[in-house]
CSV table of N, CA, C and O in Angstrom, one decimal:
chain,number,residue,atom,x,y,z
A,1,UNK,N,-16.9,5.9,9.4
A,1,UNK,CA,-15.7,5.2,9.9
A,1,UNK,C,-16.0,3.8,10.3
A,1,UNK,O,-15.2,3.0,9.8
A,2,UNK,N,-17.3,3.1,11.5
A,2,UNK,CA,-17.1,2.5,11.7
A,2,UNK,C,-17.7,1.4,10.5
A,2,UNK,O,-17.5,0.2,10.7
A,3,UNK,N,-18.4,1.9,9.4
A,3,UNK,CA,-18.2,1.1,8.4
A,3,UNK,C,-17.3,0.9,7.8
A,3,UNK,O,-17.1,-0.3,7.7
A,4,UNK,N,-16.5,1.7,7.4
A,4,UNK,CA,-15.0,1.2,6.4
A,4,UNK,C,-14.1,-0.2,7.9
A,4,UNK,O,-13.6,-1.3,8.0
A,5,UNK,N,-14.2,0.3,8.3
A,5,UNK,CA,-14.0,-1.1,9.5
A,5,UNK,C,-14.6,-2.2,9.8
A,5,UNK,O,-14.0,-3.2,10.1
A,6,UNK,N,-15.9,-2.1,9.7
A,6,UNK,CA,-16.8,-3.1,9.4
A,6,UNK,C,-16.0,-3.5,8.1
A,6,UNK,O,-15.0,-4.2,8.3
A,7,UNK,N,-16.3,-3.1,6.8
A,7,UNK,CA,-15.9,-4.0,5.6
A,7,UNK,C,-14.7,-4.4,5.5
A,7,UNK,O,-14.5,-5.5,4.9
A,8,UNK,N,-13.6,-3.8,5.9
A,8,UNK,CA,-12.3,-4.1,5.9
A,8,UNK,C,-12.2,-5.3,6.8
A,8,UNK,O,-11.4,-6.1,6.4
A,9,UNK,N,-12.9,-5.5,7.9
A,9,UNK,CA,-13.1,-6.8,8.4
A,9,UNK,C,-13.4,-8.0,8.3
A,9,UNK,O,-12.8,-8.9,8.9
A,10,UNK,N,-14.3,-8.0,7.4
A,10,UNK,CA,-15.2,-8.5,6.6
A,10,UNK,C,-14.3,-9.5,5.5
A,10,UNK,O,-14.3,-10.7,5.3
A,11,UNK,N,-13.6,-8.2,4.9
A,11,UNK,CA,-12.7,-8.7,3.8
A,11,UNK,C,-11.9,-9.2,4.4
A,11,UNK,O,-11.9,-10.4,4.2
A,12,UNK,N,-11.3,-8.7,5.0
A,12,UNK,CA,-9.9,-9.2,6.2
A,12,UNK,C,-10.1,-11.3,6.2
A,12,UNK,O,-9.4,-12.3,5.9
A,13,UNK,N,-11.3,-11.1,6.8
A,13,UNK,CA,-11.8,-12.4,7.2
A,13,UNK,C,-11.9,-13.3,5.9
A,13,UNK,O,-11.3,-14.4,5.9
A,14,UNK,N,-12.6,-13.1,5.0
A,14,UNK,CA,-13.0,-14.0,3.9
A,14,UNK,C,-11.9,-14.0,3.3
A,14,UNK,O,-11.7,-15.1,3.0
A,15,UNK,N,-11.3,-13.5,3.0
A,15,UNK,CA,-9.5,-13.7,2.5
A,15,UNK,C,-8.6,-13.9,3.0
A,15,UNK,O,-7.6,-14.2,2.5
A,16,UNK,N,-8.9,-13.8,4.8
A,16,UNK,CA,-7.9,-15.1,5.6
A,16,UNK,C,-8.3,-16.2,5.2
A,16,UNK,O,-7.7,-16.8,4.3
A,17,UNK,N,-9.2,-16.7,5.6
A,17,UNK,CA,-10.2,-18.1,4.7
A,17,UNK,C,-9.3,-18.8,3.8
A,17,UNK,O,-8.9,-19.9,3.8
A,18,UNK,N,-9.1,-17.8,3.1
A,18,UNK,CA,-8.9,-19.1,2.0
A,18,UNK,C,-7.5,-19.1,1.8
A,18,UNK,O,-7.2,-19.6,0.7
A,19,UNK,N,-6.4,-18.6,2.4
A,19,UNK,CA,-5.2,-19.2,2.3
A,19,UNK,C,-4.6,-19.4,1.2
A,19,UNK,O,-3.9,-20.4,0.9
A,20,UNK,N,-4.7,-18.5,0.8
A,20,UNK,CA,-4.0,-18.8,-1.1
A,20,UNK,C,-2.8,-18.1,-0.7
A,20,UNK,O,-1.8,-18.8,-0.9
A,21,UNK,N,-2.3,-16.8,-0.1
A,21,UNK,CA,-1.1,-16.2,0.0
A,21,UNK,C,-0.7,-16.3,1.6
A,21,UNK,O,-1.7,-16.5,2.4
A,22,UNK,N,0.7,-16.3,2.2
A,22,UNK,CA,1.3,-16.7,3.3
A,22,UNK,C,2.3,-15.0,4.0
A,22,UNK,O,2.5,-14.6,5.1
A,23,UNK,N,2.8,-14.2,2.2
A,23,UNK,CA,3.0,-13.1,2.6
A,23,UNK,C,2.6,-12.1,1.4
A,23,UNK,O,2.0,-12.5,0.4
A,24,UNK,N,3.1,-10.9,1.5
A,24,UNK,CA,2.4,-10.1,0.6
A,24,UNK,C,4.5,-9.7,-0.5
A,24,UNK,O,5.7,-9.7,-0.2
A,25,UNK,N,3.6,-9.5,-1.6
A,25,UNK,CA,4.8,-8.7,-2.4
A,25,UNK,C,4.1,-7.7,-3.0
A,25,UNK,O,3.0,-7.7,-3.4
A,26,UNK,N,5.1,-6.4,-2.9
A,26,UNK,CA,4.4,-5.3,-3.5
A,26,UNK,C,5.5,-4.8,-5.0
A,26,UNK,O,6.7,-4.6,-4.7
A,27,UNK,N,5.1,-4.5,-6.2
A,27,UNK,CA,5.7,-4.4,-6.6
A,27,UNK,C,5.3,-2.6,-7.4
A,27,UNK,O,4.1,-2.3,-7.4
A,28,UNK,N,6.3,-1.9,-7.8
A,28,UNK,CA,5.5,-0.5,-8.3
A,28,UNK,C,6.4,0.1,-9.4
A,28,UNK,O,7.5,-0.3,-9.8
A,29,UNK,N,5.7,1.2,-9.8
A,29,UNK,CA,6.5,1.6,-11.0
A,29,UNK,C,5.9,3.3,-10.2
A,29,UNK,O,4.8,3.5,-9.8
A,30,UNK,N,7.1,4.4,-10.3
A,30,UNK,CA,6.7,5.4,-9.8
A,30,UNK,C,6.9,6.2,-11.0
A,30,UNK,O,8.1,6.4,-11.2
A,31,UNK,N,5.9,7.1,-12.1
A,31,UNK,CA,6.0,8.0,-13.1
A,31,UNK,C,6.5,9.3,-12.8
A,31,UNK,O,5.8,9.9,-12.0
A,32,UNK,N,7.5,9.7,-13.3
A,32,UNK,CA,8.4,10.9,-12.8
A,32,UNK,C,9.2,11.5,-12.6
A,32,UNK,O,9.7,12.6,-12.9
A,33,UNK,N,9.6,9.9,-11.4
A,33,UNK,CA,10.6,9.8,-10.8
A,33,UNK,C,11.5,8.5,-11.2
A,33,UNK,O,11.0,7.5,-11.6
A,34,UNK,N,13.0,8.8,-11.0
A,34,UNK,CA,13.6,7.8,-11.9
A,34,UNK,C,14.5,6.8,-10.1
A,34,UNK,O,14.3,5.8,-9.4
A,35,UNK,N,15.4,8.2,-10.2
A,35,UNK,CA,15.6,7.6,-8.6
A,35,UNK,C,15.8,7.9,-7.3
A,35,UNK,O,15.9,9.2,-7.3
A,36,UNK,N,15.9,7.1,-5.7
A,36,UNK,CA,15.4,8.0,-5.1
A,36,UNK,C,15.0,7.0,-4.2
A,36,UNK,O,15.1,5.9,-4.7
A,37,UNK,N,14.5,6.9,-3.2
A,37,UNK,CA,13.8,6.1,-2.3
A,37,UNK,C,12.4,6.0,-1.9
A,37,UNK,O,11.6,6.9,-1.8
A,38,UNK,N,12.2,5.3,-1.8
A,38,UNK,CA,10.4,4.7,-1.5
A,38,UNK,C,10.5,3.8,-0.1
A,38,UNK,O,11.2,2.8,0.0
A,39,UNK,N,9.4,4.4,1.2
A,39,UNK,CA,9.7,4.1,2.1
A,39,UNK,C,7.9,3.2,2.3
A,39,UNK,O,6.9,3.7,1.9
A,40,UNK,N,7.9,2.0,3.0
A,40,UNK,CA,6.4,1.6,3.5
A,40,UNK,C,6.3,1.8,4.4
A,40,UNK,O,7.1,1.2,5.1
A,41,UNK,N,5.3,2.8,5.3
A,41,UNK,CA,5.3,2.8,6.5
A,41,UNK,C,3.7,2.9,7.3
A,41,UNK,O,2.7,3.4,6.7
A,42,UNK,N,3.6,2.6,8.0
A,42,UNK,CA,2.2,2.8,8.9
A,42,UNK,C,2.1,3.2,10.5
A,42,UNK,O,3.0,3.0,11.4
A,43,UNK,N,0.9,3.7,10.6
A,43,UNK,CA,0.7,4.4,11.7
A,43,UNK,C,0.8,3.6,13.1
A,43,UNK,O,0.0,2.7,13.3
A,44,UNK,N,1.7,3.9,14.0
A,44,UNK,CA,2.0,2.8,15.3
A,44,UNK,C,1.8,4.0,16.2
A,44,UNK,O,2.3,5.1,15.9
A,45,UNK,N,1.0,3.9,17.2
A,45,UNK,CA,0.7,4.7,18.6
A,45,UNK,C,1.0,5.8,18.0
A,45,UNK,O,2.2,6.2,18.2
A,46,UNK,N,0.0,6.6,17.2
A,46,UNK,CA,0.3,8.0,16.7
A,46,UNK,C,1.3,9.0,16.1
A,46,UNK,O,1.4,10.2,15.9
A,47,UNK,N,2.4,7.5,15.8
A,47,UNK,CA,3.3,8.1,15.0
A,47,UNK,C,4.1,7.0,13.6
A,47,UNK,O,4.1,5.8,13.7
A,48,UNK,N,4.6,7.7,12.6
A,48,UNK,CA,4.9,6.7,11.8
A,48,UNK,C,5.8,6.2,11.7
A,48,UNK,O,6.8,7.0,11.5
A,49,UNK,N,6.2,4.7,11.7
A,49,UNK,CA,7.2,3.7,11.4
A,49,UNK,C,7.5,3.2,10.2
A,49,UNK,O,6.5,2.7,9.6
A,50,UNK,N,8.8,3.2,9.6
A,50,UNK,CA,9.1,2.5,8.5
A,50,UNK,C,8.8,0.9,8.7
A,50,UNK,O,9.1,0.1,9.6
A,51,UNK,N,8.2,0.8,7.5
A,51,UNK,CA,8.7,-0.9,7.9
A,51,UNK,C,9.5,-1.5,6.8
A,51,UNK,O,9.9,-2.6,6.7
A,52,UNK,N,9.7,-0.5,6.1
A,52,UNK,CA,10.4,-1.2,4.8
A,52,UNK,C,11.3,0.4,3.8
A,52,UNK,O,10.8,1.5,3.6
A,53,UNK,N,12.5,-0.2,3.4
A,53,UNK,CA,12.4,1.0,2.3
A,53,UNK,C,13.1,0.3,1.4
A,53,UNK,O,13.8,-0.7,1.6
A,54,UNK,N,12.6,1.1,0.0
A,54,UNK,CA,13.8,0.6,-1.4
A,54,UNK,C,14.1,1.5,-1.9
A,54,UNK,O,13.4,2.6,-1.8
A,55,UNK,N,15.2,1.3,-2.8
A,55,UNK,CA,15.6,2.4,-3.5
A,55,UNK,C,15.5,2.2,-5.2
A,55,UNK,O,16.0,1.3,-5.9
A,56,UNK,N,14.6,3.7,-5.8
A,56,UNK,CA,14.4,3.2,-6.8
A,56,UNK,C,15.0,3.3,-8.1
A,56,UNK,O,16.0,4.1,-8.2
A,57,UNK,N,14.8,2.8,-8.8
A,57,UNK,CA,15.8,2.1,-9.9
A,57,UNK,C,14.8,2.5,-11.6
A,57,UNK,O,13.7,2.0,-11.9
A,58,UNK,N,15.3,3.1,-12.2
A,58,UNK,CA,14.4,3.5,-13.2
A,58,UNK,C,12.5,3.7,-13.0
A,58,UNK,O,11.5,3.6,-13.6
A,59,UNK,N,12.8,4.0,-12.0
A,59,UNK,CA,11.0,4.3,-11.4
A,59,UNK,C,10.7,3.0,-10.6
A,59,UNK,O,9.6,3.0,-10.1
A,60,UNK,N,11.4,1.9,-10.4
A,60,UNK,CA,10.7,0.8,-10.3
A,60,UNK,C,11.3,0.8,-8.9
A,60,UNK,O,12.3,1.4,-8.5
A,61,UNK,N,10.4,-0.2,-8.0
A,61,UNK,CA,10.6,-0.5,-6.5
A,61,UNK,C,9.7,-1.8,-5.9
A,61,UNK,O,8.6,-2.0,-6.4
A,62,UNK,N,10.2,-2.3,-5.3
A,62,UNK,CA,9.8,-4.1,-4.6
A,62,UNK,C,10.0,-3.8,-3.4
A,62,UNK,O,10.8,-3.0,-3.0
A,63,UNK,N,8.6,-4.8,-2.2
A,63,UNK,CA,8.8,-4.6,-1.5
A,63,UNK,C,7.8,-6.1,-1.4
A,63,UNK,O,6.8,-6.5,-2.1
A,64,UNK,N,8.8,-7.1,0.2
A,64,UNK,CA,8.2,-8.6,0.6
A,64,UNK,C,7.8,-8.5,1.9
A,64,UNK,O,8.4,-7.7,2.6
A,65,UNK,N,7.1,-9.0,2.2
A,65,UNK,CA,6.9,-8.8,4.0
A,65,UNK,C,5.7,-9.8,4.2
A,65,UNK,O,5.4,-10.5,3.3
A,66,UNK,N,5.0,-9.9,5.2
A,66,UNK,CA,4.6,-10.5,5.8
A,66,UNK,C,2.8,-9.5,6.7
A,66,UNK,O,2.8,-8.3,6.8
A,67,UNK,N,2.3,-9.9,6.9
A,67,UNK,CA,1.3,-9.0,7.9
A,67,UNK,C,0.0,-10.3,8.2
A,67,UNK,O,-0.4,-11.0,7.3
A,68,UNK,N,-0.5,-10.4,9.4
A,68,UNK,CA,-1.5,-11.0,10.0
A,68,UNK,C,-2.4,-10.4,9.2
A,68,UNK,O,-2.8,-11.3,8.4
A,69,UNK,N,-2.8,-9.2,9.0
A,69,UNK,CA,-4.1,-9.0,8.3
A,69,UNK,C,-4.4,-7.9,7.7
A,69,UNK,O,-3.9,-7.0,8.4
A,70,UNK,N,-5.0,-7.4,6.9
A,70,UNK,CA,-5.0,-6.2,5.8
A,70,UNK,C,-5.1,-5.3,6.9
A,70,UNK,O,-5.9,-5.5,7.9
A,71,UNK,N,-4.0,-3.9,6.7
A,71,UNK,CA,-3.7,-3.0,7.0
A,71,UNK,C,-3.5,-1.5,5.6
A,71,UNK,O,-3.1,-1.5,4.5
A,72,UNK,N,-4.0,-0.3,6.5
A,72,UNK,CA,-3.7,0.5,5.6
A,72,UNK,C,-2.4,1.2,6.1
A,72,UNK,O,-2.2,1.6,7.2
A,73,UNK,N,-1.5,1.2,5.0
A,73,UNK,CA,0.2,1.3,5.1
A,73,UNK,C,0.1,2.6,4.0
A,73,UNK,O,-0.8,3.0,3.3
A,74,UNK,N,1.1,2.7,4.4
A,74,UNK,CA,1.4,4.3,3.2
A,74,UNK,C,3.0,4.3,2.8
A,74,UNK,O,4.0,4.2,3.6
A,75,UNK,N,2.9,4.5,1.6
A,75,UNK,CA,4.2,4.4,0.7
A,75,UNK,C,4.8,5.9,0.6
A,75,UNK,O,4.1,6.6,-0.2
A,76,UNK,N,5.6,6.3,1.1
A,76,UNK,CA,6.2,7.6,1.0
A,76,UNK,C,7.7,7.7,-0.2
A,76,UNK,O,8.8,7.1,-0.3
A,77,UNK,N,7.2,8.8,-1.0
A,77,UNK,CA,8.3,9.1,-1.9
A,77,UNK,C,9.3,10.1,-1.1
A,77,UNK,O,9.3,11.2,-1.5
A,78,UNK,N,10.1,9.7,-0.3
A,78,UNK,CA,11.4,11.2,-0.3
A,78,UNK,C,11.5,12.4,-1.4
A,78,UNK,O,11.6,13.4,-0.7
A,79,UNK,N,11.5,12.6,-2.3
A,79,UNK,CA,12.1,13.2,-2.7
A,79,UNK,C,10.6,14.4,-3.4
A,79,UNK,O,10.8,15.7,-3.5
A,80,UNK,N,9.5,13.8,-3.7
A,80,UNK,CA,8.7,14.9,-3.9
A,80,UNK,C,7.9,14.9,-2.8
A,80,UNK,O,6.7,15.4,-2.8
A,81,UNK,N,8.3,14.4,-1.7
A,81,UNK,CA,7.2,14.3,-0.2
A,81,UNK,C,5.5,14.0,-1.0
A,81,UNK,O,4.6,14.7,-1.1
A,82,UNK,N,5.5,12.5,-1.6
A,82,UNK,CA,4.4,12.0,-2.2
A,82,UNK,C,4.0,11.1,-1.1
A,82,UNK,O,4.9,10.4,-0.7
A,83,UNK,N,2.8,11.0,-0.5
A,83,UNK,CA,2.3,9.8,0.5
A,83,UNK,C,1.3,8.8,-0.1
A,83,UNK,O,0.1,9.2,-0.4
A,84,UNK,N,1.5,7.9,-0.2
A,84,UNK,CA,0.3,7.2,-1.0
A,84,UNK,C,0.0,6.4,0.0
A,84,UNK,O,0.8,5.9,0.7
A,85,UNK,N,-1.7,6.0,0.2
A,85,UNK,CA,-1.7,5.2,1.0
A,85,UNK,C,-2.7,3.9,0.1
A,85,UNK,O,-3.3,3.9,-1.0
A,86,UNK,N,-2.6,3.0,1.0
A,86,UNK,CA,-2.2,1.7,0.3
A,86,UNK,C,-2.8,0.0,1.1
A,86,UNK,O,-1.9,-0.6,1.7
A,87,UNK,N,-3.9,-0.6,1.2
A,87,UNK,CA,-4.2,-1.6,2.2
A,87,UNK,C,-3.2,-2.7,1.5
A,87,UNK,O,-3.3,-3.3,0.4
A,88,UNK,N,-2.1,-2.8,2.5
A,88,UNK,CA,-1.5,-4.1,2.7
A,88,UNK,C,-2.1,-5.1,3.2
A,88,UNK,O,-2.6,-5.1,4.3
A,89,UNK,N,-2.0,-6.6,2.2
A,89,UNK,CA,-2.1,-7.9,2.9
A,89,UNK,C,-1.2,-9.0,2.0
A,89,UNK,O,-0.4,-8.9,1.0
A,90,UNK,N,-1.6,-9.8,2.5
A,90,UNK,CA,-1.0,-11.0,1.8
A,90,UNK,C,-1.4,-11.7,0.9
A,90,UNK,O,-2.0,-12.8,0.9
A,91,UNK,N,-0.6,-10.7,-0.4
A,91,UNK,CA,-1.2,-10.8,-1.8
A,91,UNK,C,-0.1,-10.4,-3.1
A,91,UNK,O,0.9,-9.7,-2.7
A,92,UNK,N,-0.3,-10.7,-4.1
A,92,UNK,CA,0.1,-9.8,-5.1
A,92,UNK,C,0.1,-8.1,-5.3
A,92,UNK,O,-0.7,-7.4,-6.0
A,93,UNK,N,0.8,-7.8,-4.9
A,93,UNK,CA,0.3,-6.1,-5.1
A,93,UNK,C,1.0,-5.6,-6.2
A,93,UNK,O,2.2,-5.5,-6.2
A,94,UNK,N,0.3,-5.2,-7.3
A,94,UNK,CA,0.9,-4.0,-7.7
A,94,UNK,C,1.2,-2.4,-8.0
A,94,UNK,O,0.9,-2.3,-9.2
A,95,UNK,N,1.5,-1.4,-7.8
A,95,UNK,CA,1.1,-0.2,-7.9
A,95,UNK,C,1.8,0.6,-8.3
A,95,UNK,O,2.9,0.7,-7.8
A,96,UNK,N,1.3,1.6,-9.3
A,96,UNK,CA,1.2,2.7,-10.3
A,96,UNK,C,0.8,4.3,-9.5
A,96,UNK,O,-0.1,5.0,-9.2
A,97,UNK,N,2.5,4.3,-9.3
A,97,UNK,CA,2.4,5.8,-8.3
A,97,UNK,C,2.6,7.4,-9.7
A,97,UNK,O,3.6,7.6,-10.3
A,98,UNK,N,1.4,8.1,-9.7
A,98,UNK,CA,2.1,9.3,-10.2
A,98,UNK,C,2.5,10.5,-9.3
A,98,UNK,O,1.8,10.9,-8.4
A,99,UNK,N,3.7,11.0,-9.7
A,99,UNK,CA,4.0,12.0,-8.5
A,99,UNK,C,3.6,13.2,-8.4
A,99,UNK,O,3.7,13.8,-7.4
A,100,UNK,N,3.0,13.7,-9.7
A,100,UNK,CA,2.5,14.7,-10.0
A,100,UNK,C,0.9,14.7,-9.6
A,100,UNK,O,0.4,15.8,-9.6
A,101,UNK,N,0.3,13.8,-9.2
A,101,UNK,CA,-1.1,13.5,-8.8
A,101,UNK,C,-1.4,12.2,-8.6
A,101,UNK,O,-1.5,11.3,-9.4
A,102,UNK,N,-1.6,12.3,-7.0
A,102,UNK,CA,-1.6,11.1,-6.4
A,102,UNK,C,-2.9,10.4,-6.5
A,102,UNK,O,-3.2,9.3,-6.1
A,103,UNK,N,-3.6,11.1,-7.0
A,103,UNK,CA,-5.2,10.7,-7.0
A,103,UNK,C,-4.9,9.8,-8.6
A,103,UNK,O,-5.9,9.1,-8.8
A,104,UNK,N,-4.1,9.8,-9.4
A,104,UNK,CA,-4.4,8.9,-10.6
A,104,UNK,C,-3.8,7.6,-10.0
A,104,UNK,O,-4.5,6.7,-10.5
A,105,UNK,N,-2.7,7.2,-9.1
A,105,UNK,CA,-2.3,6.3,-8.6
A,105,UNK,C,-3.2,5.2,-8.5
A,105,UNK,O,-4.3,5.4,-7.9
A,106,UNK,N,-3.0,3.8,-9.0
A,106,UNK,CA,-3.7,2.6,-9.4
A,106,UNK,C,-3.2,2.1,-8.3
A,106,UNK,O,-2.2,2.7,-7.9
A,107,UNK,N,-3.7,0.7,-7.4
A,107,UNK,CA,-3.3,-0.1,-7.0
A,107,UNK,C,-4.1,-1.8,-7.1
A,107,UNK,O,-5.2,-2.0,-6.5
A,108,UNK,N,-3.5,-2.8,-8.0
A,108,UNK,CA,-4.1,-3.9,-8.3
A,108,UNK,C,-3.6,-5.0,-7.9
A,108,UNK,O,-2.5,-5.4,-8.2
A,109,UNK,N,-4.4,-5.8,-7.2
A,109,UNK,CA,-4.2,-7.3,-6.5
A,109,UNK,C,-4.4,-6.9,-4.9
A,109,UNK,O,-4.3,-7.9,-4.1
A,110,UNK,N,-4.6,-6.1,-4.5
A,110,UNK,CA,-5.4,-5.9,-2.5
A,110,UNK,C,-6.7,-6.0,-3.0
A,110,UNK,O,-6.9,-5.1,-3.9
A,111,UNK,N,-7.9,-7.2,-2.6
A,111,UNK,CA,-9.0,-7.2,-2.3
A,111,UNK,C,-9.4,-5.5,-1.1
A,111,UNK,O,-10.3,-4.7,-1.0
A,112,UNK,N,-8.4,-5.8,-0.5
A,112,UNK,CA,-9.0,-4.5,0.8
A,112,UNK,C,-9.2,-3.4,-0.3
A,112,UNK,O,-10.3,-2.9,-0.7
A,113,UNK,N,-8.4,-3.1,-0.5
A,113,UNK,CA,-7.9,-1.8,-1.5
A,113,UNK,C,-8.9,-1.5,-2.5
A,113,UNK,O,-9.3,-0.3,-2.5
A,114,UNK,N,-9.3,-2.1,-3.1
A,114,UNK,CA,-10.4,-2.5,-4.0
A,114,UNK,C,-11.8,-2.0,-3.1
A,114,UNK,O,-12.6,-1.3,-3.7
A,115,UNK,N,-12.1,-2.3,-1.6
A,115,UNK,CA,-12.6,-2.1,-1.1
A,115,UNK,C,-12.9,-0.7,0.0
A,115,UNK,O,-13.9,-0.3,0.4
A,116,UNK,N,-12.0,-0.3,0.1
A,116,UNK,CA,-11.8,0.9,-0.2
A,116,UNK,C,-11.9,2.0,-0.5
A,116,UNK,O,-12.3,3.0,0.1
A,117,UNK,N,-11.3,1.8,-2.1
A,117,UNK,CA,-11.1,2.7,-3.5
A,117,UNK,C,-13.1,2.7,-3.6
A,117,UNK,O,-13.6,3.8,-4.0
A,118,UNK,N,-14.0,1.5,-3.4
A,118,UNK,CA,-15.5,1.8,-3.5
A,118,UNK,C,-15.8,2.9,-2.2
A,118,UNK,O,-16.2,4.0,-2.3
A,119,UNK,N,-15.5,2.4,-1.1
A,119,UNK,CA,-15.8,3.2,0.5
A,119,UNK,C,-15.8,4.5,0.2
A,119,UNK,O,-16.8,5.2,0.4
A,120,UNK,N,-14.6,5.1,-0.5
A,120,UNK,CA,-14.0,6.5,-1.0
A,120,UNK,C,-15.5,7.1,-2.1
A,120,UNK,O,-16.3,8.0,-2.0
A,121,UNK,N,-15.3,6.3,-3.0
A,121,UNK,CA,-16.2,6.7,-4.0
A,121,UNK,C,-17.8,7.2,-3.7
A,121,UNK,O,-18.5,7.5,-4.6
């Protein structure tokens, strides 16, 4: 654990640095499901907060926001109780939710995430 913290830090830092993004967009396509809601939310004093929801539209869902620094956030499907979790920062995101198996779920453009998805491996 306190390595994946260590690197997430690490990352955190060298891609504050350099200031290319100011907020993050997340954009997704959910396979399965056509429509339905998609909630972002993350863990606050041991319990979870939305910080965002959309409603999806032929599988597809957007989400804009803002964050000081890469966080791991989790995207919740309503309707097949799917939790994906997810390092938010301030970047391009995009992600490839399957609802039948969350382990095939892509996510491309988080450096954190990327970082991560190796930590996991």
């Amino acid at each position: 654990m306190k390595r994946l913290i260590f690197l997430i830090s690490i990352a955190g830092l060298l891609f504050s640095c350099s200031g290319t993004r100011d907020e993050f967009s997340i954009r997704g396509h959910v396979n399965g499901i056509d429509t339905g809601m998609v909630y972002l939310q993350k863990l606050d004093a041991d319990q979870w907060v939305s910080f965002d929801s959309a409603r999806l539209e032929k599988g597809e869902f957007s989400f804009k926001g803002k964050t000081d620094m890469p966080e791991m956030w989790h995207l919740a499907l309503q309707e097949k109780e799917v939790i994906v979790p997810v390092f938010v920062e301030n970047a391009a995101i995009e992600i490839e939710v399957y609802s039948d198996s969350v382990d095939k779920t892509t996510v491309k453009g988080s450096p954190s995430h990327d970082i991560y998805k190796q930590y996991v491996a």
